[in-house]
């Protein structure tokens, strides 16, 4: 899942975790048919080898797709391949930035789209609509367009990030690798070494200042990229106990020594003015361009979507490459090479969509070799479909870096779901923007983050994640 884009000015339409939790009441208002019948009240077709979900010929699929770093054209591309399986099936793609504000009324009204890419800053909390979504196990059990069982063509563990309380309801399409990105060219020109620890990053920040540059930059809608950096680094430093405490929303979970250690270094960086000033008032892509095009900042934490998102605003011969997040010490519980990586960009199929079967068919088309290869070639990111990225990464240094990071991490790969499960990102943006602007100290940020977690934990109306 990728948390990015959206607008702070529109956040009042969905106030984070608690407003998202209220979505649980939707299940009562909107009666949901069984996932076995294809959902919805639209036309049905005859099931067969080429049509496992019984999609009606000449029907259409209403797809609401998050318009973020990957755009929406890769879903539109499926219109060129679905016809080989279901005659006349058309995919109508509507780009959406603010997912929850725009689509919540459709859930309430009982007429949601057939397919949704539930991503971005204003995504809908999954637990709140869990009972209104089709389970997608049958998609992975179906054969792809090349005649192979889809489950056998995917990377291991792709169901995990889309499984909530033992229900697989979100197909995460993109293999998202989280890391810290920089220009290989700029670093080589200045004989800089990418940092492995936060102390090394602090030293690099001093070197950057001598060159009239900054270490980091942030934009207002993406301030929580540094939350991701904090949590990822802390999990590597302190191990699974850090992740589990956060996932369980435990009291004082944000006060864990690993979290506080990283946070104190971040606070030092803010105080020493290693962040480009004014970020909390800067649109996030403009802020990212300060790094990728102007090269005023050296490092930027993000998911692997960053190269494609900034391809029109990246300096020539930038040679974007990535490294794992820094550790606090040189003896963390997980190795430096450990990585947060998971299938992201979660697609859901609402039960009450008029053509839920068609929504599943579009997912099947996206999982074909042709569509997956097209995505990697045009978006410079790997999908969950194996064997569709060549060794040269289609000429993408960032894509090559992702492959190398995944290989180096081996089995030391982790993920967590609590932020997207409870829709917390919207509320968390507020204190993070204040912290990165220097208006809130580490103690205040810790209190704010704990308050958000506590409020969700103590609300008995909110369904909780099953954590292990």
Short mmCIF file of N, CA and C in Angstrom, two decimals, residues 41-204:
data_model
loop_
_atom_site.label_atom_id
_atom_site.label_comp_id
_atom_site.label_asym_id
_atom_site.label_seq_id
_atom_site.Cartn_x
_atom_site.Cartn_y
_atom_site.Cartn_z
N UNK A 41 -26.22 -6.42 -8.85
CA UNK A 41 -27.46 -6.81 -9.50
C UNK A 41 -27.39 -6.63 -11.01
N UNK A 42 -26.17 -6.56 -11.55
CA UNK A 42 -25.98 -6.38 -12.98
C UNK A 42 -26.14 -7.68 -13.75
N UNK A 43 -25.91 -7.63 -15.06
CA UNK A 43 -26.05 -8.82 -15.90
C UNK A 43 -25.01 -9.88 -15.57
N UNK A 44 -25.37 -11.12 -15.76
CA UNK A 44 -24.48 -12.25 -15.49
C UNK A 44 -24.19 -13.00 -16.79
N UNK A 45 -23.01 -13.59 -16.87
CA UNK A 45 -22.64 -14.39 -18.02
C UNK A 45 -22.43 -15.83 -17.61
N UNK A 46 -22.15 -16.65 -18.58
CA UNK A 46 -21.93 -18.08 -18.33
C UNK A 46 -20.48 -18.31 -17.94
N UNK A 47 -20.28 -19.02 -16.84
CA UNK A 47 -18.92 -19.31 -16.38
C UNK A 47 -18.27 -20.37 -17.25
N UNK A 48 -16.97 -20.23 -17.44
CA UNK A 48 -16.22 -21.19 -18.23
C UNK A 48 -14.74 -20.98 -18.02
N UNK A 49 -13.92 -21.73 -18.75
CA UNK A 49 -12.46 -21.66 -18.59
C UNK A 49 -11.94 -20.25 -18.83
N UNK A 50 -12.50 -19.56 -19.84
CA UNK A 50 -12.06 -18.21 -20.14
C UNK A 50 -12.84 -17.15 -19.36
N UNK A 51 -13.86 -17.59 -18.65
CA UNK A 51 -14.71 -16.64 -17.93
C UNK A 51 -15.07 -17.22 -16.56
N UNK A 52 -14.07 -17.36 -15.68
CA UNK A 52 -14.28 -18.07 -14.41
C UNK A 52 -15.26 -17.38 -13.46
N UNK A 53 -15.50 -16.10 -13.64
CA UNK A 53 -16.37 -15.37 -12.71
C UNK A 53 -17.77 -15.11 -13.27
N UNK A 54 -18.00 -15.56 -14.51
CA UNK A 54 -19.31 -15.39 -15.12
C UNK A 54 -19.64 -13.95 -15.47
N UNK A 55 -18.72 -13.27 -16.13
CA UNK A 55 -18.93 -11.89 -16.54
C UNK A 55 -19.79 -11.85 -17.79
N UNK A 56 -20.74 -10.95 -17.82
CA UNK A 56 -21.62 -10.82 -18.99
C UNK A 56 -20.87 -10.17 -20.16
N UNK A 57 -21.08 -10.70 -21.36
CA UNK A 57 -20.50 -10.09 -22.55
C UNK A 57 -21.06 -8.67 -22.73
N UNK A 58 -20.24 -7.81 -23.32
CA UNK A 58 -20.63 -6.43 -23.63
C UNK A 58 -21.04 -5.63 -22.39
N UNK A 59 -20.58 -6.06 -21.22
CA UNK A 59 -20.85 -5.29 -20.00
C UNK A 59 -19.69 -4.33 -19.74
N UNK A 60 -19.84 -3.49 -18.75
CA UNK A 60 -18.78 -2.55 -18.42
C UNK A 60 -18.39 -2.68 -16.95
N UNK A 61 -17.18 -2.29 -16.66
CA UNK A 61 -16.66 -2.29 -15.30
C UNK A 61 -16.39 -0.85 -14.89
N UNK A 62 -17.01 -0.43 -13.81
CA UNK A 62 -16.83 0.90 -13.25
C UNK A 62 -15.65 0.84 -12.29
N UNK A 63 -14.51 1.41 -12.69
CA UNK A 63 -13.29 1.32 -11.90
C UNK A 63 -12.88 2.70 -11.40
N UNK A 64 -12.79 2.86 -10.09
CA UNK A 64 -12.32 4.10 -9.48
C UNK A 64 -10.87 3.88 -9.03
N UNK A 65 -9.93 4.52 -9.69
CA UNK A 65 -8.52 4.21 -9.51
C UNK A 65 -7.77 5.43 -8.94
N UNK A 66 -7.04 5.18 -7.87
CA UNK A 66 -6.27 6.25 -7.24
C UNK A 66 -5.27 6.84 -8.23
N UNK A 67 -5.32 8.14 -8.39
CA UNK A 67 -4.45 8.83 -9.34
C UNK A 67 -3.25 9.40 -8.60
N UNK A 68 -2.31 8.52 -8.31
CA UNK A 68 -1.11 8.92 -7.59
C UNK A 68 0.13 8.70 -8.42
N UNK A 69 1.16 8.15 -7.79
CA UNK A 69 2.45 7.99 -8.46
C UNK A 69 2.43 7.11 -9.68
N UNK A 70 1.48 6.18 -9.76
CA UNK A 70 1.44 5.28 -10.90
C UNK A 70 0.40 5.68 -11.94
N UNK A 71 -0.33 6.76 -11.68
CA UNK A 71 -1.37 7.15 -12.62
C UNK A 71 -2.48 6.12 -12.68
N UNK A 72 -3.23 6.11 -13.76
CA UNK A 72 -4.36 5.17 -13.91
C UNK A 72 -4.35 4.43 -15.23
N UNK A 73 -3.45 4.80 -16.13
CA UNK A 73 -3.48 4.22 -17.48
C UNK A 73 -3.18 2.73 -17.49
N UNK A 74 -2.49 2.22 -16.47
CA UNK A 74 -2.18 0.80 -16.45
C UNK A 74 -3.43 -0.04 -16.25
N UNK A 75 -4.46 0.53 -15.61
CA UNK A 75 -5.74 -0.17 -15.49
C UNK A 75 -6.53 -0.04 -16.79
N UNK A 76 -6.45 1.15 -17.40
CA UNK A 76 -7.10 1.33 -18.70
C UNK A 76 -6.52 0.35 -19.73
N UNK A 77 -5.25 0.02 -19.57
CA UNK A 77 -4.59 -0.89 -20.51
C UNK A 77 -5.28 -2.26 -20.55
N UNK A 78 -5.92 -2.63 -19.44
CA UNK A 78 -6.56 -3.94 -19.42
C UNK A 78 -7.68 -4.06 -20.45
N UNK A 79 -8.20 -2.92 -20.91
CA UNK A 79 -9.24 -2.96 -21.94
C UNK A 79 -8.72 -3.61 -23.22
N UNK A 80 -7.39 -3.56 -23.40
CA UNK A 80 -6.81 -4.14 -24.61
C UNK A 80 -6.61 -5.64 -24.49
N UNK A 81 -6.72 -6.17 -23.27
CA UNK A 81 -6.48 -7.61 -23.12
C UNK A 81 -7.70 -8.40 -22.65
N UNK A 82 -8.66 -7.73 -21.97
CA UNK A 82 -9.81 -8.49 -21.46
C UNK A 82 -10.68 -9.03 -22.58
N UNK A 83 -10.64 -8.37 -23.72
CA UNK A 83 -11.48 -8.81 -24.84
C UNK A 83 -11.13 -10.20 -25.33
N UNK A 84 -9.93 -10.66 -25.06
CA UNK A 84 -9.54 -12.00 -25.46
C UNK A 84 -10.22 -13.07 -24.62
N UNK A 85 -10.83 -12.64 -23.50
CA UNK A 85 -11.48 -13.58 -22.60
C UNK A 85 -12.99 -13.38 -22.55
N UNK A 86 -13.43 -12.14 -22.46
CA UNK A 86 -14.86 -11.84 -22.37
C UNK A 86 -15.20 -10.82 -23.46
N UNK A 87 -15.97 -11.22 -24.41
CA UNK A 87 -16.30 -10.39 -25.56
C UNK A 87 -16.99 -9.09 -25.14
N UNK A 88 -16.45 -7.97 -25.60
CA UNK A 88 -17.09 -6.68 -25.42
C UNK A 88 -16.99 -6.09 -24.03
N UNK A 89 -16.24 -6.70 -23.13
CA UNK A 89 -16.12 -6.15 -21.78
C UNK A 89 -15.29 -4.86 -21.82
N UNK A 90 -15.84 -3.79 -21.28
CA UNK A 90 -15.16 -2.50 -21.31
C UNK A 90 -14.85 -2.04 -19.88
N UNK A 91 -13.68 -1.47 -19.72
CA UNK A 91 -13.25 -0.97 -18.42
C UNK A 91 -13.28 0.56 -18.45
N UNK A 92 -14.17 1.13 -17.66
CA UNK A 92 -14.29 2.59 -17.60
C UNK A 92 -13.57 3.07 -16.34
N UNK A 93 -12.44 3.71 -16.55
CA UNK A 93 -11.58 4.13 -15.44
C UNK A 93 -11.84 5.59 -15.08
N UNK A 94 -12.10 5.83 -13.81
CA UNK A 94 -12.24 7.19 -13.31
C UNK A 94 -11.09 7.47 -12.35
N UNK A 95 -10.20 8.40 -12.68
CA UNK A 95 -9.11 8.75 -11.76
C UNK A 95 -9.67 9.47 -10.53
N UNK A 96 -9.21 9.05 -9.34
CA UNK A 96 -9.66 9.66 -8.08
C UNK A 96 -8.44 9.91 -7.21
N UNK A 97 -8.38 11.09 -6.60
CA UNK A 97 -7.30 11.41 -5.68
C UNK A 97 -7.75 11.19 -4.24
N UNK A 98 -8.88 11.79 -3.88
CA UNK A 98 -9.38 11.69 -2.51
C UNK A 98 -10.39 10.56 -2.42
N UNK A 99 -9.88 9.35 -2.22
CA UNK A 99 -10.70 8.15 -2.30
C UNK A 99 -11.88 8.16 -1.33
N UNK A 100 -11.62 8.31 -0.05
CA UNK A 100 -12.71 8.21 0.93
C UNK A 100 -13.78 9.30 0.77
N UNK A 101 -13.41 10.57 0.68
CA UNK A 101 -14.45 11.58 0.53
C UNK A 101 -15.33 11.37 -0.69
N UNK A 102 -14.73 10.88 -1.77
CA UNK A 102 -15.50 10.71 -3.00
C UNK A 102 -16.31 9.42 -3.04
N UNK A 103 -15.76 8.36 -2.44
CA UNK A 103 -16.41 7.05 -2.58
C UNK A 103 -17.23 6.62 -1.38
N UNK A 104 -17.00 7.18 -0.20
CA UNK A 104 -17.82 6.83 0.95
C UNK A 104 -19.32 7.02 0.69
N UNK A 105 -19.73 8.15 0.08
CA UNK A 105 -21.16 8.31 -0.20
C UNK A 105 -21.73 7.21 -1.09
N UNK A 106 -20.91 6.68 -1.98
CA UNK A 106 -21.39 5.60 -2.85
C UNK A 106 -21.56 4.30 -2.08
N UNK A 107 -20.69 4.06 -1.10
CA UNK A 107 -20.89 2.89 -0.24
C UNK A 107 -22.17 3.04 0.56
N UNK A 108 -22.36 4.22 1.12
CA UNK A 108 -23.57 4.46 1.90
C UNK A 108 -24.82 4.31 1.04
N UNK A 109 -24.74 4.79 -0.20
CA UNK A 109 -25.89 4.72 -1.10
C UNK A 109 -26.10 3.36 -1.72
N UNK A 110 -25.19 2.41 -1.48
CA UNK A 110 -25.35 1.07 -2.01
C UNK A 110 -25.00 0.93 -3.47
N UNK A 111 -24.24 1.90 -4.03
CA UNK A 111 -23.85 1.82 -5.44
C UNK A 111 -22.36 2.09 -5.63
N UNK A 112 -21.50 1.35 -4.93
CA UNK A 112 -20.06 1.57 -5.07
C UNK A 112 -19.57 1.13 -6.44
N UNK A 113 -18.37 1.57 -6.85
CA UNK A 113 -17.79 1.10 -8.11
C UNK A 113 -17.56 -0.41 -8.06
N UNK A 114 -17.29 -0.99 -9.22
CA UNK A 114 -17.04 -2.43 -9.30
C UNK A 114 -15.61 -2.78 -8.88
N UNK A 115 -14.73 -1.81 -8.99
CA UNK A 115 -13.32 -2.02 -8.66
C UNK A 115 -12.75 -0.71 -8.15
N UNK A 116 -11.98 -0.78 -7.04
CA UNK A 116 -11.40 0.42 -6.45
C UNK A 116 -9.93 0.16 -6.11
N UNK A 117 -9.09 1.11 -6.49
CA UNK A 117 -7.72 1.11 -5.99
C UNK A 117 -7.74 1.98 -4.75
N UNK A 118 -7.84 1.35 -3.58
CA UNK A 118 -8.05 2.04 -2.32
C UNK A 118 -6.71 2.50 -1.73
N UNK A 119 -6.17 3.55 -2.33
CA UNK A 119 -4.84 4.00 -1.94
C UNK A 119 -4.86 5.50 -1.69
N UNK A 120 -3.71 6.05 -1.33
CA UNK A 120 -3.58 7.47 -1.13
C UNK A 120 -3.80 7.92 0.30
N UNK A 121 -3.59 9.20 0.54
CA UNK A 121 -3.74 9.78 1.88
C UNK A 121 -5.14 9.55 2.42
N UNK A 122 -6.14 9.68 1.55
CA UNK A 122 -7.53 9.58 1.99
C UNK A 122 -8.17 8.24 1.65
N UNK A 123 -7.39 7.17 1.78
CA UNK A 123 -7.96 5.86 1.53
C UNK A 123 -9.00 5.52 2.59
N UNK A 124 -9.86 4.55 2.28
CA UNK A 124 -10.87 4.11 3.23
C UNK A 124 -10.26 3.03 4.12
N UNK A 125 -10.44 3.14 5.43
CA UNK A 125 -9.94 2.11 6.34
C UNK A 125 -10.57 0.77 6.03
N UNK A 126 -9.76 -0.25 5.85
CA UNK A 126 -10.26 -1.56 5.40
C UNK A 126 -11.18 -2.23 6.41
N UNK A 127 -10.86 -2.11 7.69
CA UNK A 127 -11.67 -2.79 8.69
C UNK A 127 -13.09 -2.26 8.73
N UNK A 128 -13.26 -0.98 8.40
CA UNK A 128 -14.58 -0.39 8.44
C UNK A 128 -15.52 -0.90 7.37
N UNK A 129 -14.98 -1.39 6.24
CA UNK A 129 -15.82 -1.88 5.14
C UNK A 129 -15.58 -3.37 4.86
N UNK A 130 -14.96 -4.04 5.80
CA UNK A 130 -14.56 -5.43 5.60
C UNK A 130 -15.70 -6.31 5.12
N UNK A 131 -16.87 -6.19 5.72
CA UNK A 131 -18.00 -7.06 5.38
C UNK A 131 -18.66 -6.68 4.06
N UNK A 132 -18.26 -5.57 3.49
CA UNK A 132 -18.87 -5.14 2.24
C UNK A 132 -18.02 -5.45 1.02
N UNK A 133 -16.93 -6.19 1.24
CA UNK A 133 -16.01 -6.47 0.15
C UNK A 133 -16.00 -7.95 -0.22
N UNK A 134 -15.86 -8.19 -1.51
CA UNK A 134 -15.70 -9.56 -2.00
C UNK A 134 -14.39 -10.14 -1.49
N UNK A 135 -14.40 -11.41 -1.13
CA UNK A 135 -13.14 -12.10 -0.86
C UNK A 135 -12.56 -12.51 -2.21
N UNK A 136 -11.24 -12.45 -2.33
CA UNK A 136 -10.60 -12.55 -3.63
C UNK A 136 -9.78 -13.82 -3.81
N UNK A 137 -10.00 -14.81 -2.95
CA UNK A 137 -9.26 -16.07 -3.09
C UNK A 137 -9.49 -16.71 -4.45
N UNK A 138 -10.73 -16.57 -4.98
CA UNK A 138 -11.03 -17.21 -6.25
C UNK A 138 -10.26 -16.58 -7.41
N UNK A 139 -9.83 -15.33 -7.26
CA UNK A 139 -9.02 -14.71 -8.31
C UNK A 139 -7.68 -15.43 -8.42
N UNK A 140 -7.06 -15.71 -7.28
CA UNK A 140 -5.76 -16.38 -7.30
C UNK A 140 -5.87 -17.85 -7.69
N UNK A 141 -7.05 -18.44 -7.48
CA UNK A 141 -7.25 -19.84 -7.86
C UNK A 141 -7.55 -19.99 -9.35
N UNK A 142 -7.94 -18.91 -9.99
CA UNK A 142 -8.25 -18.96 -11.42
C UNK A 142 -6.98 -19.04 -12.25
N UNK A 143 -7.11 -19.44 -13.50
CA UNK A 143 -5.98 -19.43 -14.42
C UNK A 143 -5.81 -18.04 -15.00
N UNK A 144 -4.55 -17.67 -15.28
CA UNK A 144 -4.32 -16.39 -15.93
C UNK A 144 -4.56 -16.51 -17.43
N UNK A 145 -4.32 -15.45 -18.15
CA UNK A 145 -4.61 -15.45 -19.58
C UNK A 145 -3.66 -16.34 -20.36
N UNK A 146 -2.58 -16.74 -19.71
CA UNK A 146 -1.63 -17.65 -20.36
C UNK A 146 -1.90 -19.11 -20.01
N UNK A 147 -2.96 -19.34 -19.21
CA UNK A 147 -3.37 -20.70 -18.90
C UNK A 147 -2.76 -21.29 -17.65
N UNK A 148 -2.06 -20.49 -16.84
CA UNK A 148 -1.44 -20.98 -15.61
C UNK A 148 -2.23 -20.48 -14.40
N UNK A 149 -2.25 -21.30 -13.33
CA UNK A 149 -2.92 -20.88 -12.11
C UNK A 149 -2.26 -19.62 -11.59
N UNK A 150 -3.04 -18.57 -11.36
CA UNK A 150 -2.48 -17.28 -10.97
C UNK A 150 -1.63 -17.37 -9.72
N UNK A 151 -2.07 -18.11 -8.73
CA UNK A 151 -1.32 -18.21 -7.47
C UNK A 151 0.10 -18.70 -7.68
N UNK A 152 0.30 -19.52 -8.72
CA UNK A 152 1.63 -20.08 -8.98
C UNK A 152 2.54 -19.10 -9.71
N UNK A 153 2.00 -17.98 -10.16
CA UNK A 153 2.80 -17.02 -10.92
C UNK A 153 3.21 -15.81 -10.09
N UNK A 154 2.83 -15.79 -8.80
CA UNK A 154 3.05 -14.61 -7.97
C UNK A 154 4.15 -14.81 -6.94
N UNK A 155 4.69 -13.71 -6.47
CA UNK A 155 5.67 -13.77 -5.39
C UNK A 155 5.01 -14.32 -4.12
N UNK A 156 5.79 -14.97 -3.25
CA UNK A 156 5.22 -15.50 -2.00
C UNK A 156 4.70 -14.38 -1.11
N UNK A 157 3.67 -14.70 -0.34
CA UNK A 157 3.18 -13.79 0.68
C UNK A 157 2.37 -12.61 0.18
N UNK A 158 1.94 -12.64 -1.09
CA UNK A 158 1.24 -11.46 -1.61
C UNK A 158 -0.16 -11.30 -1.01
N UNK A 159 -0.72 -12.35 -0.42
CA UNK A 159 -2.03 -12.23 0.19
C UNK A 159 -1.97 -11.52 1.55
N UNK A 160 -0.84 -11.59 2.21
CA UNK A 160 -0.73 -11.11 3.59
C UNK A 160 -1.16 -9.66 3.78
N UNK A 161 -0.63 -8.70 2.99
CA UNK A 161 -1.02 -7.30 3.26
C UNK A 161 -2.47 -6.99 2.94
N UNK A 162 -3.14 -7.87 2.21
CA UNK A 162 -4.54 -7.64 1.87
C UNK A 162 -5.49 -8.52 2.66
N UNK A 163 -4.97 -9.19 3.68
CA UNK A 163 -5.79 -10.08 4.50
C UNK A 163 -6.04 -9.43 5.86
N UNK A 164 -7.30 -9.19 6.15
CA UNK A 164 -7.69 -8.57 7.41
C UNK A 164 -8.63 -9.50 8.15
N UNK A 165 -8.22 -9.89 9.35
CA UNK A 165 -9.01 -10.82 10.17
C UNK A 165 -9.42 -12.05 9.38
N UNK A 166 -8.40 -12.62 8.75
CA UNK A 166 -8.52 -13.88 7.99
C UNK A 166 -9.36 -13.78 6.73
N UNK A 167 -9.61 -12.56 6.26
CA UNK A 167 -10.34 -12.39 5.00
C UNK A 167 -9.43 -11.70 3.99
N UNK A 168 -9.20 -12.38 2.86
CA UNK A 168 -8.38 -11.81 1.79
C UNK A 168 -9.29 -10.95 0.92
N UNK A 169 -9.25 -9.63 1.16
CA UNK A 169 -10.20 -8.75 0.49
C UNK A 169 -9.52 -7.65 -0.34
N UNK A 170 -8.19 -7.59 -0.32
CA UNK A 170 -7.49 -6.56 -1.08
C UNK A 170 -6.32 -7.18 -1.83
N UNK A 171 -6.35 -7.05 -3.14
CA UNK A 171 -5.26 -7.55 -3.97
C UNK A 171 -4.27 -6.41 -4.18
N UNK A 172 -3.14 -6.51 -3.52
CA UNK A 172 -2.10 -5.49 -3.65
C UNK A 172 -1.24 -5.81 -4.87
N UNK A 173 -1.25 -4.94 -5.83
CA UNK A 173 -0.72 -5.26 -7.17
C UNK A 173 0.77 -5.00 -7.34
N UNK A 174 1.29 -4.00 -6.65
CA UNK A 174 2.67 -3.58 -6.88
C UNK A 174 3.56 -4.07 -5.75
N UNK A 175 4.70 -4.64 -6.09
CA UNK A 175 5.67 -5.00 -5.07
C UNK A 175 6.38 -3.71 -4.65
N UNK A 176 6.00 -3.19 -3.52
CA UNK A 176 6.53 -1.91 -3.06
C UNK A 176 7.71 -2.13 -2.12
N UNK A 177 8.82 -1.56 -2.48
CA UNK A 177 10.03 -1.61 -1.67
C UNK A 177 10.23 -0.23 -1.06
N UNK A 178 10.30 -0.16 0.27
CA UNK A 178 10.50 1.11 0.95
C UNK A 178 11.99 1.29 1.25
N UNK A 179 12.48 2.48 0.97
CA UNK A 179 13.88 2.74 1.20
C UNK A 179 14.17 4.22 1.22
N UNK A 180 15.46 4.57 1.16
CA UNK A 180 15.91 5.96 1.12
C UNK A 180 16.62 6.15 -0.22
N UNK A 181 16.19 7.16 -0.97
CA UNK A 181 16.62 7.31 -2.36
C UNK A 181 17.57 8.49 -2.52
N UNK A 182 18.48 8.34 -3.47
CA UNK A 182 19.44 9.41 -3.73
C UNK A 182 19.96 9.31 -5.16
N UNK A 183 20.69 10.33 -5.56
CA UNK A 183 21.31 10.37 -6.88
C UNK A 183 22.71 9.75 -6.81
N UNK A 184 22.87 8.66 -7.52
CA UNK A 184 24.18 8.01 -7.56
C UNK A 184 25.22 8.97 -8.15
N UNK A 185 24.82 9.72 -9.15
CA UNK A 185 25.74 10.66 -9.81
C UNK A 185 26.22 11.74 -8.85
N UNK A 186 25.27 12.35 -8.11
CA UNK A 186 25.63 13.40 -7.17
C UNK A 186 26.54 12.89 -6.07
N UNK A 187 26.26 11.70 -5.57
CA UNK A 187 27.08 11.13 -4.50
C UNK A 187 28.50 10.82 -5.00
N UNK A 188 28.60 10.32 -6.22
CA UNK A 188 29.92 10.01 -6.77
C UNK A 188 30.72 11.29 -7.02
N UNK A 189 30.04 12.34 -7.48
CA UNK A 189 30.71 13.61 -7.75
C UNK A 189 31.31 14.21 -6.49
N UNK A 190 30.65 13.95 -5.34
CA UNK A 190 31.09 14.54 -4.08
C UNK A 190 31.79 13.54 -3.16
N UNK A 191 32.00 12.32 -3.66
CA UNK A 191 32.64 11.26 -2.87
C UNK A 191 31.90 11.00 -1.57
N UNK A 192 30.56 11.08 -1.64
CA UNK A 192 29.73 10.78 -0.47
C UNK A 192 29.36 9.31 -0.45
N UNK A 193 29.20 8.77 0.73
CA UNK A 193 28.78 7.38 0.91
C UNK A 193 27.38 7.37 1.50
N UNK A 194 26.50 6.56 0.94
CA UNK A 194 25.14 6.46 1.47
C UNK A 194 25.18 5.95 2.90
N UNK A 195 24.45 6.57 3.83
CA UNK A 195 24.54 6.19 5.24
C UNK A 195 23.86 4.87 5.56
N UNK A 196 24.46 4.13 6.49
CA UNK A 196 23.86 2.90 6.98
C UNK A 196 23.26 3.09 8.37
N UNK A 197 23.78 4.05 9.13
CA UNK A 197 23.25 4.34 10.46
C UNK A 197 22.79 5.80 10.51
N UNK A 198 22.02 6.12 11.55
CA UNK A 198 21.53 7.49 11.70
C UNK A 198 22.68 8.45 12.04
N UNK A 199 23.71 7.97 12.72
CA UNK A 199 24.86 8.83 12.99
C UNK A 199 25.58 9.18 11.69
N UNK A 200 25.67 8.20 10.80
CA UNK A 200 26.29 8.47 9.50
C UNK A 200 25.44 9.45 8.69
N UNK A 201 24.12 9.35 8.83
CA UNK A 201 23.23 10.29 8.15
C UNK A 201 23.42 11.70 8.70
N UNK A 202 23.62 11.79 10.01
CA UNK A 202 23.86 13.09 10.64
C UNK A 202 25.16 13.70 10.12
N UNK A 203 26.18 12.88 9.98
CA UNK A 203 27.46 13.35 9.43
C UNK A 203 27.29 13.81 7.98
N UNK A 204 26.50 13.06 7.23
CA UNK A 204 26.26 13.42 5.84
C UNK A 204 25.52 14.76 5.75
#
